[in-house]
Amino acid sequence: MYSLRQIYDGPVTLMLDDTADQRTLAEEMRRYKVDVLWFELANFNHSSLRGHLFGMSPYKTTLMFDSDLLFVRSFDELWELTEQRGILFTRAFYNPYGLNGTAKNYKWRWGPRIDHLDETAPLLSDEEYTASRKMLLEDGIDVNVGVMGYCRGRGDAFMRDYTGRLENAVDKGMTGFVVDEMLAMALCHKYPHNLVSEKWNCPADKYFRKINVEEANILHFFADGATVECGILGRKPGTQAGEMWFSTFTDLVGKVDLAHWYKYDIALIGNWYGYEGYFKNEFLRFARYRLRSLVLKYLKKCKRLLGFAVTSFART
């Protein structure tokens, strides 16, 4: 919210679950002149929440932002782009087979989009699934809903379909973390929309973007703290995106008491007070990741050896 208010002074509504911590957060947010819209998170499933939040919005045109964004430059262009066709998506350039994955080797990779699409398939017709798979694998079209726009009237047809299918996901017991995102990607070709540059929702990590950090208007620190074969994702010292976040954070610390919130981010924010501690934690997390990979390879090798031994015994 701090970085948002450095570049935008228009109306903002913060959507919060009605809990003690969220009420404390609402008090903190008063300094940023925001409205608060309360809802009971227990009444919603994560898969369907995004569609419902758009429905709750008090505005004709809504830009919905995830809370793990850093606003760098103005996003004023997005208002008109949303109103033009009713729906706005930001483009993503993930490897559909996951980080460093290929069509023949992706089952153990981090974040294979093709698997996430398959998880969403029960919500799609055969034709829709086939078209979505082509978009993902052949056309290179994907989206990230961390920045998404909706204009009432022009965007209603998409939003009704989108929200209805997300409710269907709840009925089917689907709890995939990115069901809402993959469904948006799968439906976007059916409805008028603007698919805009990743500069409006730029991944902080170089593995997931095509542009340089300097070109970004909004940075997205998704999967922050996740351990992958390349290290740790998100707010990392030594990376340009990480240093931009840290600069904003230190500026904020000089103006606001964040003591209450440290407990929610101790594994990450705490590390910024000493790079040695950060790299120690990164080494340990990476070591655990490598150990897990070695164990999986060992188990696979044992399974192959056992299969060979059984086959040999049968032949004997």
GROMACS .gro file of N, CA and C in nm, residues 192-253:
model
  186
  192PRO      N    1  -1.418  -1.081  -2.528
  192PRO     CA    2  -1.335  -0.963  -2.555
  192PRO      C    3  -1.251  -0.928  -2.432
  193HIS      N    4  -1.126  -0.896  -2.455
  193HIS     CA    5  -1.037  -0.860  -2.344
  193HIS      C    6  -0.913  -0.791  -2.400
  194ASN      N    7  -0.841  -0.726  -2.316
  194ASN     CA    8  -0.709  -0.674  -2.350
  194ASN      C    9  -0.604  -0.754  -2.273
  195LEU      N   10  -0.509  -0.808  -2.347
  195LEU     CA   11  -0.397  -0.880  -2.288
  195LEU      C   12  -0.276  -0.789  -2.296
  196VAL      N   13  -0.233  -0.737  -2.182
  196VAL     CA   14  -0.132  -0.631  -2.182
  196VAL      C   15   0.005  -0.684  -2.143
  197SER      N   16   0.104  -0.602  -2.166
  197SER     CA   17   0.244  -0.638  -2.144
  197SER      C   18   0.272  -0.681  -2.000
  198GLU      N   19   0.371  -0.766  -1.985
  198GLU     CA   20   0.411  -0.810  -1.851
  198GLU      C   21   0.473  -0.697  -1.769
  199LYS      N   22   0.498  -0.582  -1.829
  199LYS     CA   23   0.554  -0.471  -1.751
  199LYS      C   24   0.455  -0.424  -1.645
  200TRP      N   25   0.327  -0.455  -1.665
  200TRP     CA   26   0.225  -0.415  -1.567
  200TRP      C   27   0.211  -0.518  -1.454
  201ASN      N   28   0.283  -0.629  -1.464
  201ASN     CA   29   0.275  -0.735  -1.363
  201ASN      C   30   0.401  -0.820  -1.379
  202CYS      N   31   0.515  -0.757  -1.358
  202CYS     CA   32   0.643  -0.817  -1.394
  202CYS      C   33   0.697  -0.907  -1.282
  203PRO      N   34   0.724  -1.033  -1.311
  203PRO     CA   35   0.782  -1.121  -1.209
  203PRO      C   36   0.916  -1.067  -1.158
  204ALA      N   37   0.933  -1.072  -1.027
  204ALA     CA   38   1.058  -1.025  -0.968
  204ALA      C   39   1.175  -1.114  -1.008
  205ASP      N   40   1.149  -1.242  -1.028
  205ASP     CA   41   1.256  -1.338  -1.058
  205ASP      C   42   1.278  -1.349  -1.208
  206LYS      N   43   1.405  -1.348  -1.247
  206LYS     CA   44   1.442  -1.347  -1.389
  206LYS      C   45   1.397  -1.473  -1.464
  207TYR      N   46   1.372  -1.582  -1.390
  207TYR     CA   47   1.335  -1.708  -1.456
  207TYR      C   48   1.197  -1.701  -1.522
  208PHE      N   49   1.116  -1.602  -1.484
  208PHE     CA   50   0.976  -1.599  -1.528
  208PHE      C   51   0.940  -1.478  -1.614
  209ARG      N   52   1.038  -1.399  -1.654
  209ARG     CA   53   1.005  -1.279  -1.731
  209ARG      C   54   1.097  -1.266  -1.852
  210LYS      N   55   1.050  -1.184  -1.947
  210LYS     CA   56   1.129  -1.157  -2.067
  210LYS      C   57   1.186  -1.016  -2.068
  211ILE      N   58   1.129  -0.927  -1.989
  211ILE     CA   59   1.177  -0.789  -1.987
  211ILE      C   60   1.273  -0.768  -1.870
  212ASN      N   61   1.343  -0.657  -1.873
  212ASN     CA   62   1.430  -0.621  -1.762
  212ASN      C   63   1.350  -0.550  -1.653
  213VAL      N   64   1.401  -0.556  -1.532
  213VAL     CA   65   1.332  -0.493  -1.419
  213VAL      C   66   1.311  -0.344  -1.443
  214GLU      N   67   1.406  -0.279  -1.513
  214GLU     CA   68   1.395  -0.135  -1.537
  214GLU      C   69   1.271  -0.099  -1.618
  215GLU      N   70   1.218  -0.194  -1.694
  215GLU     CA   71   1.102  -0.168  -1.779
  215GLU      C   72   0.969  -0.184  -1.705
  216ALA      N   73   0.972  -0.238  -1.585
  216ALA     CA   74   0.849  -0.273  -1.513
  216ALA      C   75   0.784  -0.151  -1.449
  217ASN      N   76   0.652  -0.145  -1.459
  217ASN     CA   77   0.573  -0.047  -1.383
  217ASN      C   78   0.530  -0.106  -1.249
  218ILE      N   79   0.506  -0.237  -1.248
  218ILE     CA   80   0.466  -0.308  -1.126
  218ILE      C   81   0.547  -0.436  -1.118
  219LEU      N   82   0.609  -0.461  -1.002
  219LEU     CA   83   0.682  -0.585  -0.979
  219LEU      C   84   0.600  -0.680  -0.893
  220HIS      N   85   0.606  -0.807  -0.925
  220HIS     CA   86   0.527  -0.908  -0.856
  220HIS      C   87   0.621  -1.010  -0.790
  221PHE      N   88   0.615  -1.018  -0.658
  221PHE     CA   89   0.700  -1.109  -0.582
  221PHE      C   90   0.624  -1.237  -0.547
  222PHE      N   91   0.566  -1.302  -0.648
  222PHE     CA   92   0.490  -1.424  -0.620
  222PHE      C   93   0.587  -1.538  -0.583
  223ALA      N   94   0.533  -1.638  -0.514
  223ALA     CA   95   0.612  -1.753  -0.466
  223ALA      C   96   0.730  -1.709  -0.381
  224ASP      N   97   0.714  -1.597  -0.312
  224ASP     CA   98   0.821  -1.539  -0.233
  224ASP      C   99   0.869  -1.638  -0.126
  225GLY      N  100   0.999  -1.667  -0.127
  225GLY     CA  101   1.055  -1.759  -0.029
  225GLY      C  102   1.058  -1.903  -0.071
  226ALA      N  103   0.995  -1.936  -0.184
  226ALA     CA  104   0.994  -2.075  -0.230
  226ALA      C  105   1.136  -2.118  -0.269
  227THR      N  106   1.171  -2.241  -0.236
  227THR     CA  107   1.301  -2.295  -0.269
  227THR      C  108   1.292  -2.377  -0.397
  228VAL      N  109   1.371  -2.341  -0.497
  228VAL     CA  110   1.375  -2.414  -0.623
  228VAL      C  111   1.521  -2.449  -0.652
  229GLU      N  112   1.544  -2.521  -0.762
  229GLU     CA  113   1.680  -2.565  -0.790
  229GLU      C  114   1.775  -2.449  -0.816
  230CYS      N  115   1.721  -2.333  -0.850
  230CYS     CA  116   1.806  -2.215  -0.876
  230CYS      C  117   1.832  -2.135  -0.749
  231GLY      N  118   1.771  -2.173  -0.639
  231GLY     CA  119   1.786  -2.098  -0.515
  231GLY      C  120   1.650  -2.063  -0.457
  232ILE      N  121   1.639  -1.944  -0.399
  232ILE     CA  122   1.515  -1.899  -0.337
  232ILE      C  123   1.453  -1.789  -0.421
  233LEU      N  124   1.322  -1.795  -0.436
  233LEU     CA  125   1.252  -1.695  -0.516
  233LEU      C  126   1.212  -1.574  -0.430
  234GLY      N  127   1.193  -1.461  -0.497
  234GLY     CA  128   1.134  -1.345  -0.429
  234GLY      C  129   1.234  -1.238  -0.391
  235ARG      N  130   1.223  -1.190  -0.268
  235ARG     CA  131   1.298  -1.074  -0.221
  235ARG      C  132   1.441  -1.113  -0.184
  236LYS      N  133   1.529  -1.117  -0.282
  236LYS     CA  134   1.665  -1.164  -0.259
  236LYS      C  135   1.765  -1.049  -0.264
  237PRO      N  136   1.851  -1.038  -0.162
  237PRO     CA  137   1.962  -0.942  -0.171
  237PRO      C  138   2.048  -0.976  -0.292
  238GLY      N  139   2.099  -0.873  -0.356
  238GLY     CA  140   2.186  -0.898  -0.470
  238GLY      C  141   2.115  -0.898  -0.603
  239THR      N  142   1.980  -0.902  -0.601
  239THR     CA  143   1.904  -0.891  -0.725
  239THR      C  144   1.845  -0.750  -0.733
  240GLN      N  145   1.826  -0.701  -0.854
  240GLN     CA  146   1.775  -0.564  -0.869
  240GLN      C  147   1.635  -0.549  -0.811
  241ALA      N  148   1.549  -0.648  -0.838
  241ALA     CA  149   1.413  -0.642  -0.784
  241ALA      C  150   1.416  -0.646  -0.632
  242GLY      N  151   1.500  -0.733  -0.576
  242GLY     CA  152   1.510  -0.744  -0.431
  242GLY      C  153   1.559  -0.615  -0.368
  243GLU      N  154   1.656  -0.552  -0.430
  243GLU     CA  155   1.708  -0.427  -0.376
  243GLU      C  156   1.605  -0.315  -0.385
  244MET      N  157   1.522  -0.318  -0.491
  244MET     CA  158   1.416  -0.217  -0.503
  244MET      C  159   1.314  -0.235  -0.391
  245TRP      N  160   1.281  -0.360  -0.361
  245TRP     CA  161   1.189  -0.386  -0.250
  245TRP      C  162   1.250  -0.340  -0.118
  246PHE      N  163   1.377  -0.374  -0.098
  246PHE     CA  164   1.443  -0.341   0.027
  246PHE      C  165   1.453  -0.190   0.046
  247SER      N  166   1.478  -0.118  -0.062
  247SER     CA  167   1.485   0.028  -0.053
  247SER      C  168   1.352   0.086  -0.009
  248THR      N  169   1.242   0.034  -0.066
  248THR     CA  170   1.108   0.081  -0.027
  248THR      C  171   1.079   0.043   0.117
  249PHE      N  172   1.119  -0.078   0.156
  249PHE     CA  173   1.096  -0.126   0.292
  249PHE      C  174   1.169  -0.040   0.395
  250THR      N  175   1.296  -0.008   0.369
  250THR     CA  176   1.371   0.072   0.466
  250THR      C  177   1.316   0.214   0.474
  251ASP      N  178   1.265   0.265   0.364
  251ASP     CA  179   1.201   0.397   0.365
  251ASP      C  180   1.076   0.394   0.452
  252LEU      N  181   1.000   0.285   0.441
  252LEU     CA  182   0.877   0.271   0.519
  252LEU      C  183   0.907   0.254   0.668
  253VAL      N  184   1.012   0.177   0.700
  253VAL     CA  185   1.048   0.154   0.840
  253VAL      C  186   1.076   0.285   0.911
   0.00000   0.00000   0.00000
